[in-house]
XYZ file of C-alpha atoms in Angstrom:
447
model
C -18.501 -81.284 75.295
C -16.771 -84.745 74.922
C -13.877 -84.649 74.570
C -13.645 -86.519 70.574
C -15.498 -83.366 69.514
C -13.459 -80.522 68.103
C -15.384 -77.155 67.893
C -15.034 -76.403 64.521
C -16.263 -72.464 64.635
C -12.645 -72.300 67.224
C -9.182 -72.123 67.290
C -7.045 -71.233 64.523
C -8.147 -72.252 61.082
C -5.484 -73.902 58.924
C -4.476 -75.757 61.762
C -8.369 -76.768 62.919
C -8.746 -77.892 59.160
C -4.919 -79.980 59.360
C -5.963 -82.130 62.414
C -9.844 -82.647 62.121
C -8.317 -83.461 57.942
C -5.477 -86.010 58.826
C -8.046 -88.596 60.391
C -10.049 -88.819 57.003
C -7.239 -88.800 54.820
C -5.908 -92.202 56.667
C -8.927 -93.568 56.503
C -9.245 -92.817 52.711
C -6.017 -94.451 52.569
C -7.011 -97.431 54.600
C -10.308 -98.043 52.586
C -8.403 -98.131 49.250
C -5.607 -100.271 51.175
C -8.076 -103.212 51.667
C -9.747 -102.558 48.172
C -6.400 -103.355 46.537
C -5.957 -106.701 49.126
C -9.481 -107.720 48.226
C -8.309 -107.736 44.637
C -4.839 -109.113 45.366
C -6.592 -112.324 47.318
C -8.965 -112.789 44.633
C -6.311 -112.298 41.625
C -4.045 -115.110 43.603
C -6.511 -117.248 44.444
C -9.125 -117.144 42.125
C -7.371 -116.443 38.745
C -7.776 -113.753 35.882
C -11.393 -114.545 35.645
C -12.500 -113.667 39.027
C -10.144 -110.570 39.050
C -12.351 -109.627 35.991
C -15.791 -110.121 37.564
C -14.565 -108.286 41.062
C -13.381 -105.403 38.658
C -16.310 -105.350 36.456
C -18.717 -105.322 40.012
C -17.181 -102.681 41.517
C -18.133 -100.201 39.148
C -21.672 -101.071 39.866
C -20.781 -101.285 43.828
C -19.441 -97.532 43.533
C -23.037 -96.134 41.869
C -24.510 -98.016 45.140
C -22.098 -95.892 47.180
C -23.077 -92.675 45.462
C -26.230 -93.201 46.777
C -25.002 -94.128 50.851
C -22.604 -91.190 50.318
C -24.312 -88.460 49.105
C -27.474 -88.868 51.459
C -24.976 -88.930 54.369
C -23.301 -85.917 52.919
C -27.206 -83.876 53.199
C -27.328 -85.240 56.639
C -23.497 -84.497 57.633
C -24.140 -81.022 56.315
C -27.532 -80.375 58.159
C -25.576 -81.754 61.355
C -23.017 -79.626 61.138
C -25.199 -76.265 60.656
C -27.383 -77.181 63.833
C -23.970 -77.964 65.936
C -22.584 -74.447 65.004
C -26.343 -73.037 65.987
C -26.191 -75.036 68.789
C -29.851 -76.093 68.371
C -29.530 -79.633 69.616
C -32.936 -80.482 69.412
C -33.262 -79.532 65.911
C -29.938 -81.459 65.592
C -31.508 -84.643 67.096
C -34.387 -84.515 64.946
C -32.415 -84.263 61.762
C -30.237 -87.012 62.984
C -33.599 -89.307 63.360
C -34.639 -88.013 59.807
C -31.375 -89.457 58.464
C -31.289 -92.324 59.806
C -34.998 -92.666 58.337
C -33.833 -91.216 55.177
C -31.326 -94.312 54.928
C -33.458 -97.082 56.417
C -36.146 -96.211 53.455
C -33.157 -95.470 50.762
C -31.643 -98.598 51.734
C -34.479 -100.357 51.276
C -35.347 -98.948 47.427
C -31.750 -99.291 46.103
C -31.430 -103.003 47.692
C -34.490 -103.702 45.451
C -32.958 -101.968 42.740
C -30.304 -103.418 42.937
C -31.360 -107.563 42.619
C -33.765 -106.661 40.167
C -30.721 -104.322 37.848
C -27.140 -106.061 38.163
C -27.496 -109.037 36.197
C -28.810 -106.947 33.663
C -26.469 -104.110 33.773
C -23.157 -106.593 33.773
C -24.792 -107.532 30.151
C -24.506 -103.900 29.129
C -21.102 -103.911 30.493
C -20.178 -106.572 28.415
C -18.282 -108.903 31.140
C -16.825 -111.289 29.662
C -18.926 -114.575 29.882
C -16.192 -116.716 31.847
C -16.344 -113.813 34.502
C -20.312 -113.778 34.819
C -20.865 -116.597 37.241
C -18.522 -114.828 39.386
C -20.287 -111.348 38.741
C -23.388 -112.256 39.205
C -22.612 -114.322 42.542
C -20.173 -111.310 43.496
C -23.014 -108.595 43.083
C -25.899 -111.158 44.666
C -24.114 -110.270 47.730
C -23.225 -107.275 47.770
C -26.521 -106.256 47.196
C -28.020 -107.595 50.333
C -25.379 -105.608 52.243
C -26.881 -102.057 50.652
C -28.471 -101.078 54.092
C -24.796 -101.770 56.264
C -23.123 -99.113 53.746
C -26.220 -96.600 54.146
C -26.360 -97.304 58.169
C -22.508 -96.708 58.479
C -22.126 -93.590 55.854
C -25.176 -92.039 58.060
C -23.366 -92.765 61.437
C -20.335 -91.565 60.165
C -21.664 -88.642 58.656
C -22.905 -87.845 61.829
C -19.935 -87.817 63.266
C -18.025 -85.829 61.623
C -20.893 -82.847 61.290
C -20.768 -82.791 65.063
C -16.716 -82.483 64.810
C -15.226 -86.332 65.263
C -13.002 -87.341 62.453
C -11.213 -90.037 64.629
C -13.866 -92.153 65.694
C -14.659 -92.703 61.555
C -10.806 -93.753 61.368
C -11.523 -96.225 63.886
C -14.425 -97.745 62.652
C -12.474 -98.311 59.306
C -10.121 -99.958 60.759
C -12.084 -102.522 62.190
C -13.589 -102.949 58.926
C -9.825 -103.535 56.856
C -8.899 -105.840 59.765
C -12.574 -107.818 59.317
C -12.177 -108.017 55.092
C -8.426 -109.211 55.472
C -9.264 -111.868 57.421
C -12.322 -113.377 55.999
C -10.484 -112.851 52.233
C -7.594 -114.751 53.299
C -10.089 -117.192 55.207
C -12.702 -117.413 53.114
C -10.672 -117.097 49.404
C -7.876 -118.123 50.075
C -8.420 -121.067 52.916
C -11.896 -122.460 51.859
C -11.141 -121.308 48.205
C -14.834 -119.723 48.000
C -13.739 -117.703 45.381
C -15.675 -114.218 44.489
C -18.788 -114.932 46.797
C -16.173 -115.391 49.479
C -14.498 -111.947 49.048
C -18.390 -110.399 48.583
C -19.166 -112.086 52.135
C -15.957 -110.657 53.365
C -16.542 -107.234 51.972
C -20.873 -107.581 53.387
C -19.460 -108.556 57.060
C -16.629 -105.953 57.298
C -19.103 -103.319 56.338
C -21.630 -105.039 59.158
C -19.086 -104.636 61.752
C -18.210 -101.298 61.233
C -21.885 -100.229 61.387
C -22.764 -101.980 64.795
C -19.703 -100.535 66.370
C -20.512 -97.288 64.847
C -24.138 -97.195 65.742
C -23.510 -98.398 69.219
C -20.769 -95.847 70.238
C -23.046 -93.246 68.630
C -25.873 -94.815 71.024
C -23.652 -95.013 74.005
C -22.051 -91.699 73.929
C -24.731 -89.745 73.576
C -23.654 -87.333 71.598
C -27.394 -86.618 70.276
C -30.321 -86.814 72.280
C -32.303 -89.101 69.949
C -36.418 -88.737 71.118
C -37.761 -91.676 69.300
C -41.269 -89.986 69.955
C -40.322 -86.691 67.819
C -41.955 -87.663 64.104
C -39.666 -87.486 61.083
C -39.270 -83.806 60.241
C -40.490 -83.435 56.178
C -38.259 -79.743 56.265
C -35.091 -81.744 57.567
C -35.836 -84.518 54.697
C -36.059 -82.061 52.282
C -32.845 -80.051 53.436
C -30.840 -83.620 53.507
C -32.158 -84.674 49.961
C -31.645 -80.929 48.978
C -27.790 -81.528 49.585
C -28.013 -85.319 49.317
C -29.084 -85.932 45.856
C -27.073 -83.262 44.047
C -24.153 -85.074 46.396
C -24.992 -88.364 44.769
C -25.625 -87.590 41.191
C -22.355 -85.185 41.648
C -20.404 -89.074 41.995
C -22.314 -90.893 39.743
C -21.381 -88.595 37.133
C -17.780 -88.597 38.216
C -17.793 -92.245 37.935
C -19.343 -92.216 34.395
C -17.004 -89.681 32.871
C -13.779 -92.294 33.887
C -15.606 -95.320 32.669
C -16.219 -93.075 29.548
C -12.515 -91.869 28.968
C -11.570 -95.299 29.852
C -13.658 -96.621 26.514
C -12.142 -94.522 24.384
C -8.433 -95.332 25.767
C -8.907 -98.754 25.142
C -9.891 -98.552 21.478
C -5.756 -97.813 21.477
C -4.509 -101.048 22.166
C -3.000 -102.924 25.506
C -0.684 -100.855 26.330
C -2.405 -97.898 26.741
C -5.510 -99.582 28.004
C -3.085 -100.785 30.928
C -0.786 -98.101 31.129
C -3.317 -95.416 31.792
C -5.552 -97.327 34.141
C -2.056 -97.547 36.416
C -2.409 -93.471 35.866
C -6.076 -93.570 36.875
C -5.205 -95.411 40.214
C -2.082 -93.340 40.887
C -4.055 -89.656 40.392
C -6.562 -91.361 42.730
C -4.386 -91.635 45.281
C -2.611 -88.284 44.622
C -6.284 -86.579 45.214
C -6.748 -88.374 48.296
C -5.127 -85.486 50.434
C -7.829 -83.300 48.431
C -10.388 -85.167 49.274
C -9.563 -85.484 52.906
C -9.632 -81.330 52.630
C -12.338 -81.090 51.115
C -14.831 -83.047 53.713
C -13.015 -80.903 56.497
C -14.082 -77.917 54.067
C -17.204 -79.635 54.550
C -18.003 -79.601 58.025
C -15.948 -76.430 59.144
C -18.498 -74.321 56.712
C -21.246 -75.967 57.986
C -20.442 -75.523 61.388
C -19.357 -71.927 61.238
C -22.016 -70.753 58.811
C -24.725 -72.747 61.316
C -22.880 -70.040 64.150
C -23.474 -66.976 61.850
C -19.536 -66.246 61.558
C -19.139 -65.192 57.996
C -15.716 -63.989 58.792
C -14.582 -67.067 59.685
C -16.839 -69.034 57.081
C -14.838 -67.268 54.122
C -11.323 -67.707 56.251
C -12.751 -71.810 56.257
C -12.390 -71.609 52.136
C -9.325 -69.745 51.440
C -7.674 -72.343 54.217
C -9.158 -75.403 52.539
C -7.917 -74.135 49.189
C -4.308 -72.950 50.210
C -3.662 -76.827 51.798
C -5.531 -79.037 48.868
C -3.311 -76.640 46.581
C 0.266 -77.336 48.132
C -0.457 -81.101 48.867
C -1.699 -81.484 45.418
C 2.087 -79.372 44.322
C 3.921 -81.945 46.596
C 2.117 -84.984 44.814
C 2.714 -83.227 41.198
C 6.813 -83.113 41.891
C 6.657 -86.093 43.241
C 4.757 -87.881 40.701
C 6.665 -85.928 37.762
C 10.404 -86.907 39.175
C 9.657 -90.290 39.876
C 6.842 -91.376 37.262
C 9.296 -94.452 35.828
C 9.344 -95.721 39.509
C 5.734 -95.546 40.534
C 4.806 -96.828 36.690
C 7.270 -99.713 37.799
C 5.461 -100.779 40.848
C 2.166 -101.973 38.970
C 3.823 -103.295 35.956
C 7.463 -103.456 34.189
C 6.490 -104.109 30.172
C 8.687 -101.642 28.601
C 5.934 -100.158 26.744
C 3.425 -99.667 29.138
C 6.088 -98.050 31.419
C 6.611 -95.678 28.627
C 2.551 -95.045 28.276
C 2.357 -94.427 31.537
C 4.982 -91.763 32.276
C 3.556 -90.258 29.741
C 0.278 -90.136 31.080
C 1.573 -89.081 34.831
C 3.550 -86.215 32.459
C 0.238 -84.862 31.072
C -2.354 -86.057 33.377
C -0.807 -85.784 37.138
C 0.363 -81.919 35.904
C -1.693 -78.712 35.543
C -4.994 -80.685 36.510
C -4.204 -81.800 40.245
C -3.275 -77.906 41.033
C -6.647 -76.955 39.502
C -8.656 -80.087 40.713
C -7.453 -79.031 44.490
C -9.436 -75.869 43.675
C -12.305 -76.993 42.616
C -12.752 -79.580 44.804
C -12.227 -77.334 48.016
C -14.724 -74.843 46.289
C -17.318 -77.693 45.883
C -16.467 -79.001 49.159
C -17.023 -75.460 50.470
C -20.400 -74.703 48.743
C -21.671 -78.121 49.504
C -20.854 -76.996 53.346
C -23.260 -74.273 52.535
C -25.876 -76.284 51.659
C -25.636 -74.917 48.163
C -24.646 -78.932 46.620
C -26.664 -77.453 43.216
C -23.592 -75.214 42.323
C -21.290 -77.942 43.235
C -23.280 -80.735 41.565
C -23.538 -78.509 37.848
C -19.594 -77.606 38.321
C -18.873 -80.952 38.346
C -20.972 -81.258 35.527
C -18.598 -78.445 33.678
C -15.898 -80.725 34.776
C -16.990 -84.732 33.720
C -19.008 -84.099 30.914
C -18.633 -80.892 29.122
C -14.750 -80.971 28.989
C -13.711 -84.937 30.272
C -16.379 -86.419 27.828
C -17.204 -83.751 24.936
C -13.111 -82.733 25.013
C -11.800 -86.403 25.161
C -13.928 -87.100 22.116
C -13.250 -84.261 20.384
C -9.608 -84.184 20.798
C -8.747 -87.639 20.177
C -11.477 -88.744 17.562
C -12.684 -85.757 15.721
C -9.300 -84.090 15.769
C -7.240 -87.008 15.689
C -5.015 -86.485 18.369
C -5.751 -90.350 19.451
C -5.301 -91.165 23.324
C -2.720 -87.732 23.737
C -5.361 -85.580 22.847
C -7.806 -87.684 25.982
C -4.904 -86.788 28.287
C -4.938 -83.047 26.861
C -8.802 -83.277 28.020
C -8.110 -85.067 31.046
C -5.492 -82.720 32.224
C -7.787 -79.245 31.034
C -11.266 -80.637 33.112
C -10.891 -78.937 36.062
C -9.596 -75.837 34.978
C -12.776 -74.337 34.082
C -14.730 -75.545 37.161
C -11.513 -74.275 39.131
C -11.937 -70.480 37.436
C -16.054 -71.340 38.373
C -15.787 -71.665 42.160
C -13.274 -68.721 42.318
C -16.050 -66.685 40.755
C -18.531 -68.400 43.160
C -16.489 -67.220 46.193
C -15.549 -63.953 45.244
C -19.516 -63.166 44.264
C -20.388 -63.629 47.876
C -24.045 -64.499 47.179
C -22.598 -67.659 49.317
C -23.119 -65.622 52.304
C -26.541 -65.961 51.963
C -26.831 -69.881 51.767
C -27.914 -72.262 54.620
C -29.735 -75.079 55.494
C -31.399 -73.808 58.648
């Protein structure tokens, strides 16, 4: 076995899920690193306008990513279940089905995507000094759609067979490409947003050809180009997949929601709770980083037939995501003035926004860690439906429906959103518990 591999279906547990975890969790961190530089170029260089067009983009940009991420997520699953099996040809043949998953994937949402942005930043109401910049921003991005699905399959890949590093890496090489080229491109030739799009397009190029060709060069799957696309492994990956994607769109669309509503309440709290929204996202990256481990561990070890060590998989993932998500609540609740500080140092949106971190970084990161290494867990499984209509439970039925019926039918104003906010994932939480303890999980796989 090469020696990048870790046999997930090994070795103790909690400390299996810790080291194959810690990889993803810095590259989480390094992704959103040169997210906020990409802003920070185009904010210095470019002015407020730009900033606005970038910001109002990216929410289009992350539906595109749904897409790459949850199809990777069927394949990373299937992967995983034919490496604990250790039915390598099957394995190689799903591989080849992903990849023609993506190439054909890529293809639709690229087209999608020329024909629906322009469009779609009307509905979003961008302001029209920002457009220009929108529209350039997004008529580059698009044509990059297939790099994101052809490095979010490699990658996916990767870490089904049992390499978190080797993703690190190739993100790395990717922060390192969009630094440069922003400062270069914004900043030296003052090509303002299409200049940080091209940056963004040719990092995400260069991570893909270095991650296709070490996936080429090691070996790691016996590709047959001769074998035909498997229709059962395309269904199995879109089985997962799509459940994976909607499961982010709708994430996505339940913040843009709350958002709205907060800010109907004026500046500050517009401002001070989208500092909130970016501090509870990095407070759940440690949860997140879990919960892909979750991921591929279940896979793996339900792909071997080891139930025992399938369930010990989800009471692991569940007892970490819960204590790092403690150690981020403490943290956040003793030093919420501080971090609030950082981003911004108006008196009043410093008071808006410890108050946010007091209700919304609380209660709901303890239960999100839950849920999330539940979902994570079932997803694993190949059972992405259950995860898919718990996050459901989650964005819509209590983020949405609660946020509106707290603060405008009630008339708790933007406290009662952060009362919703903070409640969301306590139901889905109580859900996946239920899920677990039924055991009707031990009867899910892919293969």
């Amino acid at each position: 076995m090469n020696t990048k591999i870790r046999d997930l279906t090994s070795g103790h547990v909690t400390r299996t899920l810790l080291r194959f975890a810690g990889p993803m969790f810095l590259a989480n961190l390094l992704q959103s690193f040169y997210s906020l530089v990409d802003m920070a170029v185009v904010g210095r260089f470019v002015g407020s306008g730009g900033l606005a067009a970038v910001s109002s983009a990216s929410m289009l940009v992350f539906l595109i990513t749904s897409a790459c991420t949850g199809l990777a997520q069927g394949g990373a699953v299937l992967v995983a279940q034919y490496e604990g099996a250790r039915q390598k040809k099957q394995q190689a043949e799903a591989v080849l089905t992903l990849f023609v998953l993506a190439a054909v994937f890529a293809a639709a949402v690229t087209a999608a995507g020329f024909l629906l942005y322009h469009p779609a930043l009307l509905l979003m109401r961008v302001p029209q000094d920002a457009m220009a910049d929108a529209d350039g921003y997004m008529s580059v991005v698009c044509g990059g759609t297939a790099f994101v699905f052809g490095y979010n399959a490699v990658c996916a890949i990767l870490r089904g067979l049992g390499d978190s590093k080797r993703p690190l890496y190739f993100v790395l090489a990717a922060a390192i490409v969009n630094v440069a080229l922003d400062l270069l491109l914004v900043g030296g030739f003052h090509k303002g947003t299409w200049g940080a799009a091209v940056a963004t397009v040719s990092s995400q190029g260069v991570s893909f050809f270095i991650a296709a060709a070490y996936l080429w060069r090691s070996r790691l799957v016996a590709i047959r180009w001769k074998w035909k696309v498997s229709k059962e492994k395309a269904a199995a990956i879109l089985r997962v997949g799509v459940p994976s994607a909607g499961q982010m769109a709708v994430l996505n669309f339940s913040y843009m929601a709350a958002t709205g509503m907060l800010n109907v309440y004026g500046v500050a709290v517009a401002a001070a709770s989208g500092i909130g929204l970016k501090v509870n996202t990095f407070a759940a990256m440690p949860v997140w980083a879990v919960g892909q481990a979750v991921s591929a561990m279940a896979g793996q070890t339900m792909g071997a037939g080891r139930l025992a060590r399938t369930e010990s998989v989800a009471r692991a993932g569940v007892k970490v995501s819960v204590t790092a998500s403690l150690v981020m609540i403490v943290f956040f609740q003793l030093f919420a003035a501080r971090v609030i500080l950082l981003f911004n140092d108006d008196p009043q949106v410093v008071s808006e926004g410890i108050l946010y971190l007091r209700i919304c970084c609380s209660l709901n990161c303890a239960a999100y860690a839950v849920m999330y290494a539940l979902n994570s867990f079932a997803t694993g499984l190949g059972d992405a439906a259950f995860a898919f209509w718990n996050s459901m439970l989650d964005c819509v039925l209590i983020r949405i429906f609660g946020s509106w019926l707290l603060g405008m039918v009630l008339g708790y104003g933007f406290v009662g959103i952060y009362l919703a906010e903070m409640f969301a994932p306590v139901l889905p939480a109580l859900a996946g518990v239920i899920y677990f303890k039924r055991g009707k999980w031990k009867t899910r796989r892919l293969i």
